PDB file of C-alpha atoms in Angstrom:
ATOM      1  CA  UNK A 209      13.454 -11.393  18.627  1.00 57.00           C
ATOM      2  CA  UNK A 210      16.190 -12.194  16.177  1.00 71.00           C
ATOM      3  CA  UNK A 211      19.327  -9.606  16.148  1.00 86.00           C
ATOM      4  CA  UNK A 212      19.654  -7.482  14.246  1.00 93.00           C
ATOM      5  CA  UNK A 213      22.731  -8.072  10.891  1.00 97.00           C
ATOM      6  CA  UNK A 214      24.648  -4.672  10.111  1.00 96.00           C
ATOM      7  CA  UNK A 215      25.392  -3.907   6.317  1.00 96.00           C
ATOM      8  CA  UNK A 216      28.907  -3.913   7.240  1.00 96.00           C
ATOM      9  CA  UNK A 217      28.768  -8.116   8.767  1.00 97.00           C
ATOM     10  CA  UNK A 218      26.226  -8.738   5.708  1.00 97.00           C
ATOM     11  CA  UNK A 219      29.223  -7.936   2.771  1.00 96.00           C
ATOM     12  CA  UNK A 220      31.393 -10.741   4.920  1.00 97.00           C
ATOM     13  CA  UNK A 221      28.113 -13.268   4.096  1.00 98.00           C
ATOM     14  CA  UNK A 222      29.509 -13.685   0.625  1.00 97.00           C
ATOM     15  CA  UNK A 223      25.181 -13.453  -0.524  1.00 98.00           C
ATOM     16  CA  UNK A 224      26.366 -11.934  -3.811  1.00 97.00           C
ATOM     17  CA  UNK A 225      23.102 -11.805  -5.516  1.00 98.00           C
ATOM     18  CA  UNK A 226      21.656  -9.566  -2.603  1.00 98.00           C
ATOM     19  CA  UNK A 227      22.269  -6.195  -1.862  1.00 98.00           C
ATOM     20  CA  UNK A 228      21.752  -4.237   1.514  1.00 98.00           C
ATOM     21  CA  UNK A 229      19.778  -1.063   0.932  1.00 98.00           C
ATOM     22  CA  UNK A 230      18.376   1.036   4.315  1.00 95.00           C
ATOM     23  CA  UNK A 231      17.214  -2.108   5.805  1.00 94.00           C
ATOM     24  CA  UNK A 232      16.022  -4.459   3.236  1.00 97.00           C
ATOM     25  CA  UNK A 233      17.918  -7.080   1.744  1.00 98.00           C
ATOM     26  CA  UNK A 234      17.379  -6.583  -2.032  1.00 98.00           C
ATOM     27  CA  UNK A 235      17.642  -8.523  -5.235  1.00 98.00           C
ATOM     28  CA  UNK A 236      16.326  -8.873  -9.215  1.00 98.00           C
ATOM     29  CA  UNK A 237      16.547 -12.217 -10.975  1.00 98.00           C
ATOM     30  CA  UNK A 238      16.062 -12.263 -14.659  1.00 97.00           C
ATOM     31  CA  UNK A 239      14.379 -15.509 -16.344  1.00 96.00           C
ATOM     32  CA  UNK A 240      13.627 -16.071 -19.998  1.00 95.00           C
ATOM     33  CA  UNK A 241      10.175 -15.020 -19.801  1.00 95.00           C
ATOM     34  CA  UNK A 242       7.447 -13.423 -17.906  1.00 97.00           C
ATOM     35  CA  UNK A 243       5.931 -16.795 -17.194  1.00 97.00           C
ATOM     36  CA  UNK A 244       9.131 -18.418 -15.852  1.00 96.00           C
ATOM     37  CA  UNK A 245       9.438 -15.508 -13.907  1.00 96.00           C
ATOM     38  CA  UNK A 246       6.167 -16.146 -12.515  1.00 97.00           C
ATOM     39  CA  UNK A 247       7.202 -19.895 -11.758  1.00 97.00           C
ATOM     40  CA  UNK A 248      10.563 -19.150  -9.931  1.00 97.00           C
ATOM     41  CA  UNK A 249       8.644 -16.922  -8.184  1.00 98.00           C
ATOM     42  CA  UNK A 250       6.072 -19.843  -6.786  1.00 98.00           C
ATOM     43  CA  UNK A 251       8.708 -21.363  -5.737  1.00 97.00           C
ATOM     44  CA  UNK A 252      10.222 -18.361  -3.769  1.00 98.00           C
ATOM     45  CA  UNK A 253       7.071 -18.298  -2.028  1.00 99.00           C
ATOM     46  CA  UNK A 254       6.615 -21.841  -1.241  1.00 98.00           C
ATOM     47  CA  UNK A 255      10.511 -21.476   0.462  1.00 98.00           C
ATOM     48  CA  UNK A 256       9.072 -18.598   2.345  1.00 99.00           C
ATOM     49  CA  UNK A 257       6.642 -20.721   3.651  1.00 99.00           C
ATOM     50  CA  UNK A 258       8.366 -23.230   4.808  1.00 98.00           C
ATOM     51  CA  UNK A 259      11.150 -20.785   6.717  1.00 98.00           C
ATOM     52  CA  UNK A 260       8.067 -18.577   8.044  1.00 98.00           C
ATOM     53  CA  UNK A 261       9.205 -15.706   6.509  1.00 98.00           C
ATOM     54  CA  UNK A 262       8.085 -13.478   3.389  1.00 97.00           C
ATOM     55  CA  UNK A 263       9.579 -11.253   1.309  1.00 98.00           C
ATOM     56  CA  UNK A 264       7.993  -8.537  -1.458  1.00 97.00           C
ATOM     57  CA  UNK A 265       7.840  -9.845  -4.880  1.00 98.00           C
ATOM     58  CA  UNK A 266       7.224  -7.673  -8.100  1.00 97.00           C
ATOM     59  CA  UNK A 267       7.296  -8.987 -11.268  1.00 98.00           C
ATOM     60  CA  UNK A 268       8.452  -6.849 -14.114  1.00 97.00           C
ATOM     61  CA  UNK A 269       7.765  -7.574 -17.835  1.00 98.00           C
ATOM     62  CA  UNK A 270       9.590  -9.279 -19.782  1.00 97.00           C
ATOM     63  CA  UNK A 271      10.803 -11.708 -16.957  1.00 97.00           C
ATOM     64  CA  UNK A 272      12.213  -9.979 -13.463  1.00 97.00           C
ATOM     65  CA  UNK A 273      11.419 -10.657 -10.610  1.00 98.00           C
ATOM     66  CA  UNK A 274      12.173  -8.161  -8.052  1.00 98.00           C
ATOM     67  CA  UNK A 275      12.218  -9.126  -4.270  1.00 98.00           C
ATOM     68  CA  UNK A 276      13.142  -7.088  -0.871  1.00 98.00           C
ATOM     69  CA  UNK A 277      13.128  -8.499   2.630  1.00 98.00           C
ATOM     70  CA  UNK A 278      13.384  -7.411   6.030  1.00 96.00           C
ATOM     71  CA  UNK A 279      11.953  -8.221   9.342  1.00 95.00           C
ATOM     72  CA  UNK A 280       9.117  -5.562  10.280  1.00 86.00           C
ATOM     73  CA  UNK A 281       9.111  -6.353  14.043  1.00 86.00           C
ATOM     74  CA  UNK A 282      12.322  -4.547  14.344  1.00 87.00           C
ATOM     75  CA  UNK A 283      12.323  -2.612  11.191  1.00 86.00           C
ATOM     76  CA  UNK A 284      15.466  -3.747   9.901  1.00 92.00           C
ATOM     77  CA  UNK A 285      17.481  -6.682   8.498  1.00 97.00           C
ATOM     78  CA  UNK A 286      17.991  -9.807  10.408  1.00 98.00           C
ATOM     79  CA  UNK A 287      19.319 -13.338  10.426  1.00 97.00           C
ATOM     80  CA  UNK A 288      15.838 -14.639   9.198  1.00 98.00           C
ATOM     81  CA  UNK A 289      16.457 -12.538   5.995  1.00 99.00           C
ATOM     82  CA  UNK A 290      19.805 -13.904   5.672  1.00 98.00           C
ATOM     83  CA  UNK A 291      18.232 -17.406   5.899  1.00 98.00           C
ATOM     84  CA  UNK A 292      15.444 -16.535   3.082  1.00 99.00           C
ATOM     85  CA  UNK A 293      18.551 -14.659   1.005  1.00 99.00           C
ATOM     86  CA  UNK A 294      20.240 -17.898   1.130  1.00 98.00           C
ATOM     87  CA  UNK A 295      17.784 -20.104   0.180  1.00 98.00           C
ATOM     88  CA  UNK A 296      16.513 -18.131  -2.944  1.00 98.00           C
ATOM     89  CA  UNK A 297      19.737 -17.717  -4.116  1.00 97.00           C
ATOM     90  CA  UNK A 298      20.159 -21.442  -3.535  1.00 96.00           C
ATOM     91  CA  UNK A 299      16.726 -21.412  -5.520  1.00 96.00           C
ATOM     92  CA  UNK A 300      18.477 -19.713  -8.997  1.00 95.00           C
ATOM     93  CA  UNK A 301      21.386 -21.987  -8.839  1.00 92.00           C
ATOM     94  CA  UNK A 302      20.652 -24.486 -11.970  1.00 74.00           C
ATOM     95  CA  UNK A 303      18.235 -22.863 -12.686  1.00 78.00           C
ATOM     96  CA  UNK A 304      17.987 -20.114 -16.178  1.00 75.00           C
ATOM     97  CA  UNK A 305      18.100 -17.513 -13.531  1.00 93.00           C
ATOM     98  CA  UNK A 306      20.721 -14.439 -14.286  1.00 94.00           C
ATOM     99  CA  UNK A 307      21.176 -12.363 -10.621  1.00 97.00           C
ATOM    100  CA  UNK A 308      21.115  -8.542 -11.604  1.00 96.00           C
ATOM    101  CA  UNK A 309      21.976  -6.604  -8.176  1.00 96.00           C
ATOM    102  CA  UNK A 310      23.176  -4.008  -9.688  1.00 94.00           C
ATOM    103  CA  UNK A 311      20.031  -3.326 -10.662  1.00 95.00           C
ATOM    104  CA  UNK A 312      18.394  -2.910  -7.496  1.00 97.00           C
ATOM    105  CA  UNK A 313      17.272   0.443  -5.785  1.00 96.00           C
ATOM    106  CA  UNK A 314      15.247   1.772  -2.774  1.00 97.00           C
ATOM    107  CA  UNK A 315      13.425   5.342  -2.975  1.00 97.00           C
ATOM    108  CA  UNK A 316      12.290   6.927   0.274  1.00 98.00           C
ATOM    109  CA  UNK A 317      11.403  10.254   1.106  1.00 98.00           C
ATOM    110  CA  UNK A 318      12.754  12.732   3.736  1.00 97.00           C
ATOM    111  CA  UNK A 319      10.589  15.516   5.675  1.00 97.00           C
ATOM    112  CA  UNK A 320      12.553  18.052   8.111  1.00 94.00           C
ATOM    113  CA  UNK A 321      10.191  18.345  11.185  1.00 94.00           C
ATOM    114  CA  UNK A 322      10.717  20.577  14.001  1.00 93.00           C
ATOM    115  CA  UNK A 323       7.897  18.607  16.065  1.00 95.00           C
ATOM    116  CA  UNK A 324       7.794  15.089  14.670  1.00 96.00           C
ATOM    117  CA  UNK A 325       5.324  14.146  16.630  1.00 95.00           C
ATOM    118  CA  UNK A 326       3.067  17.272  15.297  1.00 96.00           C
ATOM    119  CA  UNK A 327       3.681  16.744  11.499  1.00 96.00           C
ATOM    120  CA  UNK A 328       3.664  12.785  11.854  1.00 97.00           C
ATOM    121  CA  UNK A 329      -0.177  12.104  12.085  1.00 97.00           C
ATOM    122  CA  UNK A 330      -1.012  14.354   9.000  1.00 97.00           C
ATOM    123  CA  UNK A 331       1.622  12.169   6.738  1.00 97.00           C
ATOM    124  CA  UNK A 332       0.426   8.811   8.367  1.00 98.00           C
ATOM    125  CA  UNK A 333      -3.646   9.582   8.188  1.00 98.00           C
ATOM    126  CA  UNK A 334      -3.021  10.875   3.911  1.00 97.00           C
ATOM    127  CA  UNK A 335      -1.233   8.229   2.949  1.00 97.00           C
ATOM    128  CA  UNK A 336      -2.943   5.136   4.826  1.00 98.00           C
ATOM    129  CA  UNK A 337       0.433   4.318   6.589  1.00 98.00           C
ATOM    130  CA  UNK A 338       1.603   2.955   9.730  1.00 96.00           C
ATOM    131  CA  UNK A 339       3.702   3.674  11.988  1.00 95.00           C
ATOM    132  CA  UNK A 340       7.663   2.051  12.126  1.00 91.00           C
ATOM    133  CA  UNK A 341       8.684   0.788  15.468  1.00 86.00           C
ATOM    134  CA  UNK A 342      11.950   3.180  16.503  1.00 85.00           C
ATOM    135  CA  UNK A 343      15.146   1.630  16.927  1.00 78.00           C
ATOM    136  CA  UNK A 344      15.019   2.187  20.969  1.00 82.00           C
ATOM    137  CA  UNK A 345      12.125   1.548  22.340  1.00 83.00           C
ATOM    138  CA  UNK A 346       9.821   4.507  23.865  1.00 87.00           C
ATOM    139  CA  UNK A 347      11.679   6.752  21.278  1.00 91.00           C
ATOM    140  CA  UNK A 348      10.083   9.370  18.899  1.00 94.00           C
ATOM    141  CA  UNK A 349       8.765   7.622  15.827  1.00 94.00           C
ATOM    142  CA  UNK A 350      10.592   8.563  13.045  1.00 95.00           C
ATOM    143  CA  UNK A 351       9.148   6.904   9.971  1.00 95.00           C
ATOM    144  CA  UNK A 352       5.953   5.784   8.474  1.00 96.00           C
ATOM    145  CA  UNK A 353       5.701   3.083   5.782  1.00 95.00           C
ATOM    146  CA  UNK A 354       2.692   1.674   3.553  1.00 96.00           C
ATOM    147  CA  UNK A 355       1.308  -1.455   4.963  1.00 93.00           C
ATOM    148  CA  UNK A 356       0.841  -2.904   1.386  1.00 92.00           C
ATOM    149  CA  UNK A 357       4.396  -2.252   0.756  1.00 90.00           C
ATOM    150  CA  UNK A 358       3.798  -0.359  -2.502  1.00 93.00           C
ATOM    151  CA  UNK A 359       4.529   3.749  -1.519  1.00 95.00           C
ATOM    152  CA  UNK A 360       8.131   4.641  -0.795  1.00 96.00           C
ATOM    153  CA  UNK A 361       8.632   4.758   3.420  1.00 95.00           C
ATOM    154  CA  UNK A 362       8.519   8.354   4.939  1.00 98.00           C
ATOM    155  CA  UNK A 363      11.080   9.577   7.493  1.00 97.00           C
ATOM    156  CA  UNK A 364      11.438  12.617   9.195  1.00 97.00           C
ATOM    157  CA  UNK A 365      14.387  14.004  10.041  1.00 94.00           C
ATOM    158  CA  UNK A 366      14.914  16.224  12.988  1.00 92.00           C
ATOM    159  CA  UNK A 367      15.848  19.926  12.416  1.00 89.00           C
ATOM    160  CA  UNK A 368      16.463  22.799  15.232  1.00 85.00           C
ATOM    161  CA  UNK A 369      14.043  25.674  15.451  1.00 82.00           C
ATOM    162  CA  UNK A 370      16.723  28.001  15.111  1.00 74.00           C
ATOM    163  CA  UNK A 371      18.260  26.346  12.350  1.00 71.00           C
ATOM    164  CA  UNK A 372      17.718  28.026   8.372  1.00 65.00           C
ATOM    165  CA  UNK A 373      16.620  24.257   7.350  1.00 61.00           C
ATOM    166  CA  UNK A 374      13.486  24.671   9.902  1.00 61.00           C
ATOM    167  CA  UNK A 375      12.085  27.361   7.300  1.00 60.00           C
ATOM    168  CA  UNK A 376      10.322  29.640  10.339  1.00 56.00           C
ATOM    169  CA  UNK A 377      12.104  33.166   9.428  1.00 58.00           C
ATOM    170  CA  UNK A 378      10.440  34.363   7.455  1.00 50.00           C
ATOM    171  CA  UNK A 379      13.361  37.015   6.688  1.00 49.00           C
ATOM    172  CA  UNK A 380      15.992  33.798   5.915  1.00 53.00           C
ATOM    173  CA  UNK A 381      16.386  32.627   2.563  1.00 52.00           C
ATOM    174  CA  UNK A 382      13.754  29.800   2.212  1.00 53.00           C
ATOM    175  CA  UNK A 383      14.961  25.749   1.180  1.00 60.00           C
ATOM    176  CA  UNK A 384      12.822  22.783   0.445  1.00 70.00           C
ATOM    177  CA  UNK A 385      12.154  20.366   3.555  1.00 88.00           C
ATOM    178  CA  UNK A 386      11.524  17.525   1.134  1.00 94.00           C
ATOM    179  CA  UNK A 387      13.833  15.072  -0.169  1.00 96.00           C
ATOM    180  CA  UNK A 388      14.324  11.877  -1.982  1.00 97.00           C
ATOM    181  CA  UNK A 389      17.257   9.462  -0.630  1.00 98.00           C
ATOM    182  CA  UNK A 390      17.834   7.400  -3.581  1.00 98.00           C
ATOM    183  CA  UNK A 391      19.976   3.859  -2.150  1.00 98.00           C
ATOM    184  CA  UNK A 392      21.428   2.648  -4.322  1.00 98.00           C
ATOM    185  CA  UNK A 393      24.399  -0.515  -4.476  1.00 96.00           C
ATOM    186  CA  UNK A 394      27.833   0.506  -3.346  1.00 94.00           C
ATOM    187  CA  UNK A 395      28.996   0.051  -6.906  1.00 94.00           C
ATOM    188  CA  UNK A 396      26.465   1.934  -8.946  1.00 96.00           C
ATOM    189  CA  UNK A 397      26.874   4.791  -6.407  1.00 97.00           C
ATOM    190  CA  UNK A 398      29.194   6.973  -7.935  1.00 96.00           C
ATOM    191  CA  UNK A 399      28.272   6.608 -12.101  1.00 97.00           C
ATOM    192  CA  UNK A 400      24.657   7.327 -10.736  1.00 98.00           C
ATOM    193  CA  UNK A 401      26.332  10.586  -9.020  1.00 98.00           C
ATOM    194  CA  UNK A 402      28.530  11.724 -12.066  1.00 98.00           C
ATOM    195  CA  UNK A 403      24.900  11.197 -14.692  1.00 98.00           C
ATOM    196  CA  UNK A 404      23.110  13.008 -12.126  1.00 98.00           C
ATOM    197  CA  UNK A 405      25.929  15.880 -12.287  1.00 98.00           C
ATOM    198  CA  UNK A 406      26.189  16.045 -15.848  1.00 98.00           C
ATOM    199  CA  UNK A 407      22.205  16.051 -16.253  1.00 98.00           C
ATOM    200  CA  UNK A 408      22.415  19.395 -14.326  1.00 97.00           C
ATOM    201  CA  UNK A 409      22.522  18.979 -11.009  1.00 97.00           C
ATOM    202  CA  UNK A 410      24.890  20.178  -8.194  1.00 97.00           C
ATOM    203  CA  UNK A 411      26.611  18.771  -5.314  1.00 98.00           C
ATOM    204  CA  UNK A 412      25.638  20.248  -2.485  1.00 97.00           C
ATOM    205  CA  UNK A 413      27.575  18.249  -0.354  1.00 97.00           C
ATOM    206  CA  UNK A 414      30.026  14.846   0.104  1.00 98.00           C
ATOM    207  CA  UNK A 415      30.790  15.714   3.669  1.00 97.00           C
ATOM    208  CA  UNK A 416      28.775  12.526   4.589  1.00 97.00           C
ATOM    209  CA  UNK A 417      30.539  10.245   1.487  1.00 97.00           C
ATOM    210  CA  UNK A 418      29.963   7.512   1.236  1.00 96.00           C
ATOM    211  CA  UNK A 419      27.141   6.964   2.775  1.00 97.00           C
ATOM    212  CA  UNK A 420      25.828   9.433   1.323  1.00 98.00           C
ATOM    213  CA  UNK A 421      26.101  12.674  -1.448  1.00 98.00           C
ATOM    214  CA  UNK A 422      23.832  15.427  -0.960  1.00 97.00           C
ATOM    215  CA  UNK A 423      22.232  16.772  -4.733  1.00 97.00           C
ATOM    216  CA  UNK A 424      20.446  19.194  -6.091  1.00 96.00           C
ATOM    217  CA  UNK A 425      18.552  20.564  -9.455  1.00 96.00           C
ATOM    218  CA  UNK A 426      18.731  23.573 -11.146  1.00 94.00           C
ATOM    219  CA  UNK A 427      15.755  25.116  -9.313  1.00 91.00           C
ATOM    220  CA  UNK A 428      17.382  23.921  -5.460  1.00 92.00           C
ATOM    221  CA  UNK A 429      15.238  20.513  -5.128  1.00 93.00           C
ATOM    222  CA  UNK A 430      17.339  18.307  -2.709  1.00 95.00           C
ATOM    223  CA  UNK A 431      18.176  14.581  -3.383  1.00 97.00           C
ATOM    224  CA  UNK A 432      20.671  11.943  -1.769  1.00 98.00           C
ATOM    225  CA  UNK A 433      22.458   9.355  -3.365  1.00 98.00           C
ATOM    226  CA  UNK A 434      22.923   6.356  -0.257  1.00 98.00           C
ATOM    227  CA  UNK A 435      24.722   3.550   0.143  1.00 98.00           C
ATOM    228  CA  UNK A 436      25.235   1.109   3.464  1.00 96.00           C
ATOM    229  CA  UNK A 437      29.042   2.008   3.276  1.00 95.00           C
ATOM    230  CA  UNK A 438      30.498   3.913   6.231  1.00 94.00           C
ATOM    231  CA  UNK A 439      27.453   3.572   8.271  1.00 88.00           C
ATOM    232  CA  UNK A 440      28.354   1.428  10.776  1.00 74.00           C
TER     233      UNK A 440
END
């Protein structure tokens, strides 16, 4: 099993064209056209080949290509992704390939669970997903992600009983128990905060900056704003 690479040692990598969102390794390339896209994007695959690893690719009209890696067996970023992040980005060198990390994002959703276990199934069996292997083994599983790689991943977070955020009094004022955690790159982070402020939303909270800003519409819906800053 390879070890695992912390956000924190991959910024000291110098892989500017990648950025490190939850545990992918993510990047967009933009060529002159969708079909040049479509080539670079051969030859992405025939690298992943040879290294025996393989990312997500998405092509976007009018010529980006989109890719994300990580290593599923441990459900977070390793030194095989460094390796593939390496050699794609040795790929675009020479090549009428412009790197656009900026540009890159990761959208997951959040579920508070009293009994993880309980809710778990339901989410898994509706949406066709499987199962993500904990970080320590025998531990409750705590996320659930397509197997096509297309939906957003799924993770629930762990609330107490007791707590207002479980939503079981019915006398206590009642909050949503779905989020979005939008990850975004460290240097997008706080423009994407200040739009999302002046569109209408509050802050709800920056106890956790800056890994991440707690948000929230006009009507109470709950979003975070992450980054892989101050996480390790």
């Amino acid at each position: 099993m390879s070890p695992r690479v912390t956000a924190t040692e991959f910024a000291t990598l110098g892989l500017d064209d990648w950025r490190y969102l939850s545990h992918e390794l993510r990047a967009a390339f933009r060529l002159s056209s969708y079909a040049e896209a479509g080539a670079f994007a051969s030859r992405v695959a025939a690298t992943a080949d040879r290294l025996g690893h393989h990312p997500s690719l998405d092509i976007r009209y009018p010529g980006v290509l989109h890719i994300s890696t990580t290593s599923h067996d441990v459900h977070a970023v390793t030194d095989r992704d460094i390796a593939l992040a390496r050699a794609i980005s040795e790929l675009a060198v020479g090549a009428s390939v412009v790197s656009q990390p900026r540009d890159v994002r990761l959208v997951e959703v959040g579920i508070d669970a009293v009994d993880i276990d309980a809710i778990r199934p339901f989410w898994t069996a509706l949406l066709a997903y499987a199962d993500e292997p904990p970080a320590v083994e025998g531990d409750t599983v705590r996320a659930i992600s397509d197997p096509n790689g297309l939906g957003p991943a799924v993770w629930f977070q762990q609330v107490d009983p007791a707590s207002p955020a479980a939503g079981l009094d019915p006398a206590a004022p009642q909050r949503h128990k779905t989020h979005l955690d939008v990850w975004l790159t460290h240097d997008v982070a706080e423009q994407r905060l200040a739009a999302a402020l002046e569109a209408g939303g509050r802050l709800v909270s920056d106890a956790g900056a800056r890994a991440f800003w707690v948000l929230a519409d006009p009507e109470g819906n709950e979003a975070c704003i992450c980054t892989w800053q101050d996480r390790d």
